[in-house]
């Protein structure tokens, strides 16, 4: 992304807000301006467009400190950071949001800000429909001076960067009084016209539009106050969040569909195994001399080929080939005895089934190739025993 929207928020809702649209690749200002206060932030929605938003917050609401951690300064020692500031802040340390800027051994540079203030800034942006990619102190976006401090004037406020991890803010009317508290005053590199009648060695740098100067520093910095409870989700996660429940429901439906498909395939496999067992049983009844039955269909065809041209044997095998699929489809009908009358070209089938409906089903299917005449039938022991006479239609 080459274009960014930079917004400097104020400490109060009625405080002026400066903004700038900056092209990083062209190194030029696309648009800039000043809003009267937080209630006008919604005017920047169009300016934001698809551009990332970077928010700068005033140093006056921040506390920059260097503290020494107890022990070796490990991860557990970092939990003690709030309590190391107890004597320096008037509010409860539990109300502070802390961000570690730099750590060397047990020496830690940090910035602290009230949770109420963080929530206020984020509420202003949220109400305006803006989402900040990063939020950082305005003074830490100033260039880091090779010697001493760097400074820039923003209307009636002076911003100072005093080190890599600290800075301060002063109203123009209090500038002289502030600097008199430093002995000596470090050299100050100013990117604004030099002030008059103030202590210190001021060095003039090429004058810059304040937000233009801060834009370069903000883009070069990786610092953000949006950590911990204020950590922002990546954009793709934020966009997908409303669809999470839909995706979960779709995943559940997919699992159910796959489960049903697996059950269906298992059922088909079980039915196929049952049909094969029925076919093998029938084959063994027809050819009791054969103990090894691997492929009943193929072995039946071999008998048919061997019997070709042998009169009644050929007719028996051919008609049995027509009858065999019927047994496979109506596995509930189990043959007990099957006789073939060559002179009448007729099968006499004695079988058992679970119900009369199974025999009816068998008769309907067999009726496509045979004339079926039912014989005696009776129900005994929860089973139906019956006799069918089947004469080939061909």
mmCIF file of C-alpha atoms in Angstrom:
data_model
loop_
_atom_site.group_PDB
_atom_site.id
_atom_site.type_symbol
_atom_site.label_atom_id
_atom_site.label_comp_id
_atom_site.label_asym_id
_atom_site.label_seq_id
_atom_site.Cartn_x
_atom_site.Cartn_y
_atom_site.Cartn_z
ATOM 1 C CA UNK A 1 0.000 0.000 0.000
ATOM 2 C CA UNK A 2 1.471 3.367 -1.065
ATOM 3 C CA UNK A 3 -1.112 5.832 0.264
ATOM 4 C CA UNK A 4 -1.949 6.396 3.929
ATOM 5 C CA UNK A 5 -4.314 8.543 5.971
ATOM 6 C CA UNK A 6 -2.535 10.074 8.962
ATOM 7 C CA UNK A 7 -4.699 11.571 11.729
ATOM 8 C CA UNK A 8 -3.429 13.405 14.827
ATOM 9 C CA UNK A 9 -6.096 13.116 17.502
ATOM 10 C CA UNK A 10 -6.476 15.645 20.296
ATOM 11 C CA UNK A 11 -6.693 15.209 24.037
ATOM 12 C CA UNK A 12 -10.274 16.547 24.117
ATOM 13 C CA UNK A 13 -13.229 16.072 21.776
ATOM 14 C CA UNK A 14 -13.309 19.796 20.919
ATOM 15 C CA UNK A 15 -9.585 19.996 20.163
ATOM 16 C CA UNK A 16 -8.552 20.515 16.521
ATOM 17 C CA UNK A 17 -7.576 17.383 14.579
ATOM 18 C CA UNK A 18 -4.994 17.556 11.765
ATOM 19 C CA UNK A 19 -5.025 14.992 8.960
ATOM 20 C CA UNK A 20 -2.954 14.202 5.894
ATOM 21 C CA UNK A 21 -3.201 11.784 2.947
ATOM 22 C CA UNK A 22 0.379 10.885 2.068
ATOM 23 C CA UNK A 23 1.738 8.998 -0.956
ATOM 24 C CA UNK A 24 4.772 7.061 0.133
ATOM 25 C CA UNK A 25 5.873 6.116 -3.374
ATOM 26 C CA UNK A 26 5.516 9.637 -4.807
ATOM 27 C CA UNK A 27 6.630 11.350 -1.577
ATOM 28 C CA UNK A 28 3.902 13.915 -1.904
ATOM 29 C CA UNK A 29 0.836 15.194 -0.094
ATOM 30 C CA UNK A 30 -2.401 14.186 -1.811
ATOM 31 C CA UNK A 31 -4.662 16.085 0.583
ATOM 32 C CA UNK A 32 -4.524 17.612 4.052
ATOM 33 C CA UNK A 33 -6.635 19.669 6.425
ATOM 34 C CA UNK A 34 -7.837 20.368 9.934
ATOM 35 C CA UNK A 35 -11.093 19.342 11.619
ATOM 36 C CA UNK A 36 -12.709 21.349 14.380
ATOM 37 C CA UNK A 37 -12.992 18.322 16.643
ATOM 38 C CA UNK A 38 -13.750 14.614 17.010
ATOM 39 C CA UNK A 39 -17.375 15.044 15.884
ATOM 40 C CA UNK A 40 -16.118 15.855 12.370
ATOM 41 C CA UNK A 41 -13.973 12.715 11.961
ATOM 42 C CA UNK A 42 -16.721 11.116 9.863
ATOM 43 C CA UNK A 43 -15.749 13.526 7.071
ATOM 44 C CA UNK A 44 -12.571 11.468 6.603
ATOM 45 C CA UNK A 45 -14.372 8.262 5.630
ATOM 46 C CA UNK A 46 -14.128 9.141 1.950
ATOM 47 C CA UNK A 47 -10.505 10.175 2.390
ATOM 48 C CA UNK A 48 -9.728 6.832 4.023
ATOM 49 C CA UNK A 49 -11.213 4.774 1.205
ATOM 50 C CA UNK A 50 -9.021 1.675 1.055
ATOM 51 C CA UNK A 51 -6.055 3.482 2.585
ATOM 52 C CA UNK A 52 -4.593 2.291 5.917
ATOM 53 C CA UNK A 53 -5.238 4.697 8.781
ATOM 54 C CA UNK A 54 -2.478 5.644 11.233
ATOM 55 C CA UNK A 55 -3.487 7.604 14.339
ATOM 56 C CA UNK A 56 -1.107 9.848 16.269
ATOM 57 C CA UNK A 57 -1.982 10.701 19.874
ATOM 58 C CA UNK A 58 -0.695 13.646 21.940
ATOM 59 C CA UNK A 59 2.324 13.181 24.183
ATOM 60 C CA UNK A 60 0.587 15.238 26.883
ATOM 61 C CA UNK A 61 -1.613 12.227 27.663
ATOM 62 C CA UNK A 62 1.277 9.767 27.770
ATOM 63 C CA UNK A 63 3.905 8.886 30.353
ATOM 64 C CA UNK A 64 7.373 7.906 29.098
ATOM 65 C CA UNK A 65 9.578 6.145 31.636
ATOM 66 C CA UNK A 66 12.660 3.957 31.986
ATOM 67 C CA UNK A 67 12.399 1.355 34.746
ATOM 68 C CA UNK A 68 14.624 -1.394 36.112
ATOM 69 C CA UNK A 69 13.027 -4.816 36.379
ATOM 70 C CA UNK A 70 13.686 -6.972 39.431
ATOM 71 C CA UNK A 71 15.800 -10.094 39.067
ATOM 72 C CA UNK A 72 16.992 -10.978 35.593
ATOM 73 C CA UNK A 73 14.231 -9.077 33.842
ATOM 74 C CA UNK A 74 12.522 -12.122 32.345
ATOM 75 C CA UNK A 75 8.952 -12.475 31.134
ATOM 76 C CA UNK A 76 7.617 -12.953 34.646
ATOM 77 C CA UNK A 77 9.352 -9.749 35.772
ATOM 78 C CA UNK A 78 7.452 -7.803 33.073
ATOM 79 C CA UNK A 79 4.266 -8.417 35.065
ATOM 80 C CA UNK A 80 5.672 -6.129 37.734
ATOM 81 C CA UNK A 81 5.878 -3.125 35.378
ATOM 82 C CA UNK A 82 2.661 -1.396 36.548
ATOM 83 C CA UNK A 83 3.763 -1.484 40.186
ATOM 84 C CA UNK A 84 7.112 0.108 39.351
ATOM 85 C CA UNK A 85 5.131 3.235 38.364
ATOM 86 C CA UNK A 86 2.974 3.455 41.487
ATOM 87 C CA UNK A 87 4.884 6.391 42.963
ATOM 88 C CA UNK A 88 4.843 8.341 39.675
ATOM 89 C CA UNK A 89 1.151 8.331 38.778
ATOM 90 C CA UNK A 90 -1.812 9.647 40.717
ATOM 91 C CA UNK A 91 -4.288 7.109 39.313
ATOM 92 C CA UNK A 92 -4.540 3.381 40.029
ATOM 93 C CA UNK A 93 -1.839 1.522 38.073
ATOM 94 C CA UNK A 94 -4.426 -1.108 37.144
ATOM 95 C CA UNK A 95 -6.045 1.595 34.990
ATOM 96 C CA UNK A 96 -2.866 2.003 32.913
ATOM 97 C CA UNK A 97 -2.193 0.497 29.502
ATOM 98 C CA UNK A 98 1.548 -0.179 29.226
ATOM 99 C CA UNK A 99 3.570 -0.698 26.059
ATOM 100 C CA UNK A 100 7.229 -1.736 26.140
ATOM 101 C CA UNK A 101 9.179 0.357 23.637
ATOM 102 C CA UNK A 102 12.611 -1.176 24.180
ATOM 103 C CA UNK A 103 14.275 -3.615 26.580
ATOM 104 C CA UNK A 104 17.952 -4.187 27.254
ATOM 105 C CA UNK A 105 18.545 -6.790 29.960
ATOM 106 C CA UNK A 106 16.508 -5.580 32.929
ATOM 107 C CA UNK A 107 16.279 -1.965 31.701
ATOM 108 C CA UNK A 108 12.912 -1.236 30.064
ATOM 109 C CA UNK A 109 11.734 1.833 28.163
ATOM 110 C CA UNK A 110 7.945 2.058 28.266
ATOM 111 C CA UNK A 111 4.999 4.329 27.606
ATOM 112 C CA UNK A 112 1.856 4.369 29.749
ATOM 113 C CA UNK A 113 -1.619 5.739 29.033
ATOM 114 C CA UNK A 114 -4.946 5.549 30.873
ATOM 115 C CA UNK A 115 -7.351 2.922 29.554
ATOM 116 C CA UNK A 116 -10.078 5.564 29.595
ATOM 117 C CA UNK A 117 -8.069 7.705 27.190
ATOM 118 C CA UNK A 118 -7.341 4.777 24.855
ATOM 119 C CA UNK A 119 -10.992 3.854 24.797
ATOM 120 C CA UNK A 120 -11.959 7.470 24.116
ATOM 121 C CA UNK A 121 -9.669 7.735 21.062
ATOM 122 C CA UNK A 122 -10.863 4.399 19.684
ATOM 123 C CA UNK A 123 -14.499 5.375 20.287
ATOM 124 C CA UNK A 124 -14.021 8.555 18.228
ATOM 125 C CA UNK A 125 -12.595 6.553 15.326
ATOM 126 C CA UNK A 126 -15.242 3.860 15.599
ATOM 127 C CA UNK A 127 -18.062 6.420 15.574
ATOM 128 C CA UNK A 128 -16.559 7.895 12.396
ATOM 129 C CA UNK A 129 -16.310 4.465 10.722
ATOM 130 C CA UNK A 130 -12.510 4.546 10.780
ATOM 131 C CA UNK A 131 -10.227 1.681 11.827
ATOM 132 C CA UNK A 132 -6.681 2.559 12.831
ATOM 133 C CA UNK A 133 -4.059 0.131 11.610
ATOM 134 C CA UNK A 134 -1.606 1.570 14.152
ATOM 135 C CA UNK A 135 -1.639 4.173 16.920
ATOM 136 C CA UNK A 136 1.529 5.791 18.229
ATOM 137 C CA UNK A 137 2.715 8.841 20.210
ATOM 138 C CA UNK A 138 3.079 11.911 17.981
ATOM 139 C CA UNK A 139 6.519 12.815 19.398
ATOM 140 C CA UNK A 140 7.952 9.380 18.475
ATOM 141 C CA UNK A 141 7.139 10.095 14.828
ATOM 142 C CA UNK A 142 9.600 13.014 14.853
ATOM 143 C CA UNK A 143 13.072 12.404 13.383
ATOM 144 C CA UNK A 144 15.619 11.212 15.944
ATOM 145 C CA UNK A 145 18.282 13.908 16.202
ATOM 146 C CA UNK A 146 21.912 12.924 15.818
ATOM 147 C CA UNK A 147 22.614 15.079 18.876
ATOM 148 C CA UNK A 148 20.153 16.395 21.443
ATOM 149 C CA UNK A 149 16.467 16.783 20.642
ATOM 150 C CA UNK A 150 14.303 17.308 17.575
ATOM 151 C CA UNK A 151 11.262 19.602 17.563
ATOM 152 C CA UNK A 152 8.393 20.923 15.452
ATOM 153 C CA UNK A 153 5.641 23.450 16.133
ATOM 154 C CA UNK A 154 2.011 22.454 15.522
ATOM 155 C CA UNK A 155 -0.063 25.649 15.794
ATOM 156 C CA UNK A 156 0.433 26.771 19.442
ATOM 157 C CA UNK A 157 2.093 23.496 20.578
ATOM 158 C CA UNK A 158 5.723 22.409 20.399
ATOM 159 C CA UNK A 159 6.493 18.682 20.091
ATOM 160 C CA UNK A 160 9.921 17.386 21.218
ATOM 161 C CA UNK A 161 11.557 14.018 20.707
ATOM 162 C CA UNK A 162 14.119 13.734 23.477
ATOM 163 C CA UNK A 163 15.377 10.181 22.747
ATOM 164 C CA UNK A 164 14.539 7.059 20.783
ATOM 165 C CA UNK A 165 11.811 6.150 23.294
ATOM 166 C CA UNK A 166 10.682 9.413 24.857
ATOM 167 C CA UNK A 167 9.387 12.885 24.115
ATOM 168 C CA UNK A 168 7.285 15.719 25.478
ATOM 169 C CA UNK A 169 4.816 18.424 24.510
ATOM 170 C CA UNK A 170 4.632 22.085 25.547
ATOM 171 C CA UNK A 171 2.339 24.989 24.783
ATOM 172 C CA UNK A 172 4.142 27.870 23.095
ATOM 173 C CA UNK A 173 3.406 30.200 26.035
ATOM 174 C CA UNK A 174 5.065 27.773 28.483
ATOM 175 C CA UNK A 175 8.036 26.853 26.309
ATOM 176 C CA UNK A 176 10.590 29.127 27.985
ATOM 177 C CA UNK A 177 9.555 28.035 31.476
ATOM 178 C CA UNK A 178 9.776 24.367 30.468
ATOM 179 C CA UNK A 179 13.266 24.635 29.004
ATOM 180 C CA UNK A 180 14.590 26.535 32.009
ATOM 181 C CA UNK A 181 14.041 23.384 34.022
ATOM 182 C CA UNK A 182 16.842 21.636 32.056
ATOM 183 C CA UNK A 183 20.436 22.396 32.902
ATOM 184 C CA UNK A 184 21.919 22.394 30.422
ATOM 185 C CA UNK A 185 19.350 22.406 27.602
ATOM 186 C CA UNK A 186 20.450 19.887 24.936
ATOM 187 C CA UNK A 187 20.887 21.127 21.355
ATOM 188 C CA UNK A 188 17.491 21.286 19.623
ATOM 189 C CA UNK A 189 17.047 20.674 15.893
ATOM 190 C CA UNK A 190 13.899 22.508 14.859
ATOM 191 C CA UNK A 191 11.850 21.787 11.720
ATOM 192 C CA UNK A 192 9.812 24.959 12.343
ATOM 193 C CA UNK A 193 10.895 28.618 12.494
ATOM 194 C CA UNK A 194 13.002 29.101 15.628
ATOM 195 C CA UNK A 195 11.182 30.561 18.637
ATOM 196 C CA UNK A 196 12.380 33.775 20.226
ATOM 197 C CA UNK A 197 13.531 34.419 23.788
ATOM 198 C CA UNK A 198 13.780 30.763 24.836
ATOM 199 C CA UNK A 199 16.778 28.989 26.388
ATOM 200 C CA UNK A 200 18.930 26.475 24.551
ATOM 201 C CA UNK A 201 20.981 26.049 21.399
ATOM 202 C CA UNK A 202 18.466 25.896 18.585
ATOM 203 C CA UNK A 203 19.522 24.620 15.178
ATOM 204 C CA UNK A 204 17.397 25.302 12.118
ATOM 205 C CA UNK A 205 16.537 22.381 9.853
ATOM 206 C CA UNK A 206 14.631 22.728 6.551
ATOM 207 C CA UNK A 207 11.100 23.769 7.543
ATOM 208 C CA UNK A 208 8.465 21.098 7.050
ATOM 209 C CA UNK A 209 4.691 20.933 7.285
ATOM 210 C CA UNK A 210 4.356 19.261 10.721
ATOM 211 C CA UNK A 211 2.144 16.368 9.613
ATOM 212 C CA UNK A 212 4.305 15.829 6.527
ATOM 213 C CA UNK A 213 7.294 15.439 8.848
ATOM 214 C CA UNK A 214 5.392 13.120 11.182
ATOM 215 C CA UNK A 215 4.141 10.974 8.261
ATOM 216 C CA UNK A 216 7.651 9.798 7.372
ATOM 217 C CA UNK A 217 8.416 8.874 10.973
ATOM 218 C CA UNK A 218 5.080 7.152 11.555
ATOM 219 C CA UNK A 219 5.452 4.973 8.452
ATOM 220 C CA UNK A 220 9.048 4.073 9.329
ATOM 221 C CA UNK A 221 8.128 3.102 12.905
ATOM 222 C CA UNK A 222 6.773 -0.308 13.897
ATOM 223 C CA UNK A 223 5.536 0.973 17.245
ATOM 224 C CA UNK A 224 1.834 0.786 18.099
ATOM 225 C CA UNK A 225 -0.189 1.337 21.245
ATOM 226 C CA UNK A 226 -2.734 -1.155 19.891
ATOM 227 C CA UNK A 227 -1.431 -4.107 21.873
ATOM 228 C CA UNK A 228 -2.898 -6.374 24.537
ATOM 229 C CA UNK A 229 -6.654 -5.839 24.785
ATOM 230 C CA UNK A 230 -6.444 -3.252 21.976
ATOM 231 C CA UNK A 231 -4.727 -5.518 19.474
ATOM 232 C CA UNK A 232 -6.355 -5.229 16.065
ATOM 233 C CA UNK A 233 -7.381 -8.285 14.074
ATOM 234 C CA UNK A 234 -5.873 -8.602 10.606
ATOM 235 C CA UNK A 235 -8.223 -7.125 8.010
ATOM 236 C CA UNK A 236 -9.057 -10.497 6.467
ATOM 237 C CA UNK A 237 -10.067 -11.839 9.885
ATOM 238 C CA UNK A 238 -12.221 -8.792 10.571
ATOM 239 C CA UNK A 239 -13.991 -9.195 7.225
ATOM 240 C CA UNK A 240 -14.524 -12.917 7.752
ATOM 241 C CA UNK A 241 -15.807 -12.565 11.319
ATOM 242 C CA UNK A 242 -19.486 -12.001 10.318
ATOM 243 C CA UNK A 243 -19.302 -15.156 8.179
ATOM 244 C CA UNK A 244 -17.814 -17.330 10.929
ATOM 245 C CA UNK A 245 -21.180 -18.761 12.023
ATOM 246 C CA UNK A 246 -22.173 -19.370 8.403
ATOM 247 C CA UNK A 247 -18.896 -21.179 7.794
ATOM 248 C CA UNK A 248 -19.341 -23.242 10.951
ATOM 249 C CA UNK A 249 -22.849 -24.255 9.895
ATOM 250 C CA UNK A 250 -21.586 -25.158 6.421
ATOM 251 C CA UNK A 251 -18.800 -27.260 7.938
ATOM 252 C CA UNK A 252 -21.320 -29.099 10.147
ATOM 253 C CA UNK A 253 -23.577 -29.755 7.138
ATOM 254 C CA UNK A 254 -20.597 -31.009 5.148
ATOM 255 C CA UNK A 255 -19.607 -33.387 7.954
ATOM 256 C CA UNK A 256 -23.179 -34.651 8.191
ATOM 257 C CA UNK A 257 -23.310 -35.158 4.426
ATOM 258 C CA UNK A 258 -20.012 -37.022 4.451
ATOM 259 C CA UNK A 259 -21.196 -39.086 7.415
ATOM 260 C CA UNK A 260 -24.407 -40.014 5.605
ATOM 261 C CA UNK A 261 -22.404 -40.900 2.505
ATOM 262 C CA UNK A 262 -20.113 -43.145 4.540
ATOM 263 C CA UNK A 263 -23.095 -44.851 6.170
ATOM 264 C CA UNK A 264 -24.718 -45.290 2.758
ATOM 265 C CA UNK A 265 -21.568 -46.860 1.327
ATOM 266 C CA UNK A 266 -21.295 -49.147 4.341
ATOM 267 C CA UNK A 267 -24.920 -50.170 3.845
ATOM 268 C CA UNK A 268 -24.310 -50.882 0.158
ATOM 269 C CA UNK A 269 -21.228 -52.915 1.057
ATOM 270 C CA UNK A 270 -23.212 -54.911 3.607
ATOM 271 C CA UNK A 271 -25.987 -55.552 1.075
ATOM 272 C CA UNK A 272 -23.439 -56.572 -1.554
ATOM 273 C CA UNK A 273 -21.838 -58.998 0.893
ATOM 274 C CA UNK A 274 -25.253 -60.419 1.737
ATOM 275 C CA UNK A 275 -26.109 -60.870 -1.970
ATOM 276 C CA UNK A 276 -22.772 -62.572 -2.581
ATOM 277 C CA UNK A 277 -23.312 -64.890 0.364
ATOM 278 C CA UNK A 278 -26.786 -65.737 -0.989
ATOM 279 C CA UNK A 279 -25.363 -66.356 -4.467
ATOM 280 C CA UNK A 280 -22.585 -68.591 -3.119
ATOM 281 C CA UNK A 281 -25.140 -70.529 -1.066
ATOM 282 C CA UNK A 282 -27.358 -71.068 -4.107
ATOM 283 C CA UNK A 283 -24.373 -72.089 -6.232
ATOM 284 C CA UNK A 284 -23.256 -74.644 -3.632
ATOM 285 C CA UNK A 285 -26.756 -76.108 -3.534
ATOM 286 C CA UNK A 286 -26.804 -76.448 -7.319
ATOM 287 C CA UNK A 287 -23.284 -77.844 -7.517
ATOM 288 C CA UNK A 288 -22.680 -79.581 -4.154
ATOM 289 C CA UNK A 289 -19.513 -81.186 -5.465
ATOM 290 C CA UNK A 290 -17.696 -77.851 -5.702
ATOM 291 C CA UNK A 291 -16.266 -76.616 -2.400
ATOM 292 C CA UNK A 292 -14.205 -73.720 -3.747
ATOM 293 C CA UNK A 293 -16.453 -70.863 -4.865
ATOM 294 C CA UNK A 294 -14.529 -67.692 -5.752
ATOM 295 C CA UNK A 295 -16.665 -66.040 -8.431
ATOM 296 C CA UNK A 296 -20.105 -67.682 -8.722
ATOM 297 C CA UNK A 297 -21.037 -65.748 -11.862
ATOM 298 C CA UNK A 298 -17.883 -66.720 -13.745
ATOM 299 C CA UNK A 299 -18.054 -70.313 -12.557
ATOM 300 C CA UNK A 300 -21.718 -70.493 -13.629
ATOM 301 C CA UNK A 301 -20.743 -69.296 -17.111
ATOM 302 C CA UNK A 302 -18.107 -72.027 -17.255
ATOM 303 C CA UNK A 303 -20.781 -74.625 -16.504
ATOM 304 C CA UNK A 304 -22.954 -73.086 -19.216
ATOM 305 C CA UNK A 305 -20.124 -73.256 -21.740
ATOM 306 C CA UNK A 306 -19.303 -76.835 -20.788
ATOM 307 C CA UNK A 307 -22.954 -77.807 -21.080
ATOM 308 C CA UNK A 308 -23.471 -76.099 -24.478
ATOM 309 C CA UNK A 309 -24.900 -78.574 -26.927
ATOM 310 C CA UNK A 310 -25.710 -81.172 -24.264
ATOM 311 C CA UNK A 311 -29.484 -80.956 -24.423
ATOM 312 C CA UNK A 312 -31.225 -80.771 -21.102
ATOM 313 C CA UNK A 313 -28.083 -79.792 -19.210
ATOM 314 C CA UNK A 314 -27.677 -76.737 -21.444
ATOM 315 C CA UNK A 315 -31.312 -75.722 -20.952
ATOM 316 C CA UNK A 316 -31.002 -76.117 -17.171
ATOM 317 C CA UNK A 317 -27.905 -73.954 -16.921
ATOM 318 C CA UNK A 318 -29.252 -71.256 -19.250
ATOM 319 C CA UNK A 319 -32.497 -70.937 -17.292
ATOM 320 C CA UNK A 320 -30.634 -71.029 -13.997
ATOM 321 C CA UNK A 321 -28.593 -68.044 -15.226
ATOM 322 C CA UNK A 322 -31.879 -66.172 -15.682
ATOM 323 C CA UNK A 323 -33.119 -67.148 -12.229
ATOM 324 C CA UNK A 324 -29.926 -66.408 -10.313
ATOM 325 C CA UNK A 325 -30.254 -62.557 -10.429
ATOM 326 C CA UNK A 326 -33.736 -62.838 -8.907
ATOM 327 C CA UNK A 327 -32.308 -64.602 -5.858
ATOM 328 C CA UNK A 328 -29.680 -61.871 -5.605
ATOM 329 C CA UNK A 329 -32.314 -59.119 -5.588
ATOM 330 C CA UNK A 330 -34.645 -60.848 -3.132
ATOM 331 C CA UNK A 331 -32.116 -62.155 -0.647
ATOM 332 C CA UNK A 332 -34.846 -62.801 1.941
ATOM 333 C CA UNK A 333 -36.039 -65.787 -0.151
ATOM 334 C CA UNK A 334 -33.679 -68.641 0.654
ATOM 335 C CA UNK A 335 -33.875 -71.788 -1.508
ATOM 336 C CA UNK A 336 -34.035 -75.121 0.306
ATOM 337 C CA UNK A 337 -34.546 -77.288 -2.733
ATOM 338 C CA UNK A 338 -34.445 -76.571 -6.466
ATOM 339 C CA UNK A 339 -35.406 -79.252 -9.022
ATOM 340 C CA UNK A 340 -35.504 -79.032 -12.792
ATOM 341 C CA UNK A 341 -37.919 -81.033 -14.937
ATOM 342 C CA UNK A 342 -36.316 -81.133 -18.383
ATOM 343 C CA UNK A 343 -39.424 -82.566 -20.060
ATOM 344 C CA UNK A 344 -41.549 -79.662 -18.849
ATOM 345 C CA UNK A 345 -38.681 -77.166 -18.943
ATOM 346 C CA UNK A 346 -39.730 -76.226 -15.417
ATOM 347 C CA UNK A 347 -38.145 -75.421 -12.049
ATOM 348 C CA UNK A 348 -39.698 -76.521 -8.794
ATOM 349 C CA UNK A 349 -38.479 -74.261 -6.013
ATOM 350 C CA UNK A 350 -38.986 -74.959 -2.334
ATOM 351 C CA UNK A 351 -37.856 -71.991 -0.213
ATOM 352 C CA UNK A 352 -38.297 -70.057 3.024
ATOM 353 C CA UNK A 353 -38.750 -66.302 3.477
ATOM 354 C CA UNK A 354 -39.419 -63.763 6.219
ATOM 355 C CA UNK A 355 -42.881 -62.893 4.896
ATOM 356 C CA UNK A 356 -45.429 -63.489 2.148
ATOM 357 C CA UNK A 357 -44.425 -60.129 0.685
ATOM 358 C CA UNK A 358 -40.928 -61.524 -0.009
ATOM 359 C CA UNK A 359 -42.465 -64.334 -2.060
ATOM 360 C CA UNK A 360 -44.633 -61.803 -3.928
ATOM 361 C CA UNK A 361 -41.582 -59.731 -4.722
ATOM 362 C CA UNK A 362 -39.742 -62.828 -5.941
ATOM 363 C CA UNK A 363 -42.707 -63.772 -8.150
ATOM 364 C CA UNK A 364 -42.871 -60.292 -9.700
ATOM 365 C CA UNK A 365 -39.190 -60.273 -10.624
ATOM 366 C CA UNK A 366 -39.108 -63.869 -11.814
ATOM 367 C CA UNK A 367 -42.261 -63.205 -13.844
ATOM 368 C CA UNK A 368 -40.216 -61.211 -16.369
ATOM 369 C CA UNK A 369 -38.537 -64.441 -17.598
ATOM 370 C CA UNK A 370 -40.753 -67.206 -16.219
ATOM 371 C CA UNK A 371 -44.378 -68.144 -15.860
ATOM 372 C CA UNK A 372 -44.688 -68.469 -12.080
ATOM 373 C CA UNK A 373 -47.304 -70.702 -10.457
ATOM 374 C CA UNK A 374 -47.482 -70.594 -6.645
ATOM 375 C CA UNK A 375 -47.821 -73.843 -4.727
ATOM 376 C CA UNK A 376 -48.496 -74.638 -1.086
ATOM 377 C CA UNK A 377 -47.445 -71.943 1.417
ATOM 378 C CA UNK A 378 -47.561 -71.896 5.178
ATOM 379 C CA UNK A 379 -46.274 -69.813 8.072
ATOM 380 C CA UNK A 380 -44.347 -71.593 10.774
ATOM 381 C CA UNK A 381 -41.938 -70.359 13.493
ATOM 382 C CA UNK A 382 -41.958 -66.791 12.225
ATOM 383 C CA UNK A 383 -40.980 -67.905 8.705
ATOM 384 C CA UNK A 384 -42.969 -68.569 5.540
ATOM 385 C CA UNK A 385 -42.377 -71.809 3.660
ATOM 386 C CA UNK A 386 -43.599 -72.182 0.127
ATOM 387 C CA UNK A 387 -43.311 -73.838 -3.266
ATOM 388 C CA UNK A 388 -43.080 -72.075 -6.654
ATOM 389 C CA UNK A 389 -43.231 -73.624 -10.121
ATOM 390 C CA UNK A 390 -41.296 -71.593 -12.671
ATOM 391 C CA UNK A 391 -41.546 -72.344 -16.413
ATOM 392 C CA UNK A 392 -39.342 -70.437 -18.862
ATOM 393 C CA UNK A 393 -41.141 -68.178 -21.310
ATOM 394 C CA UNK A 394 -38.432 -68.658 -23.947
#
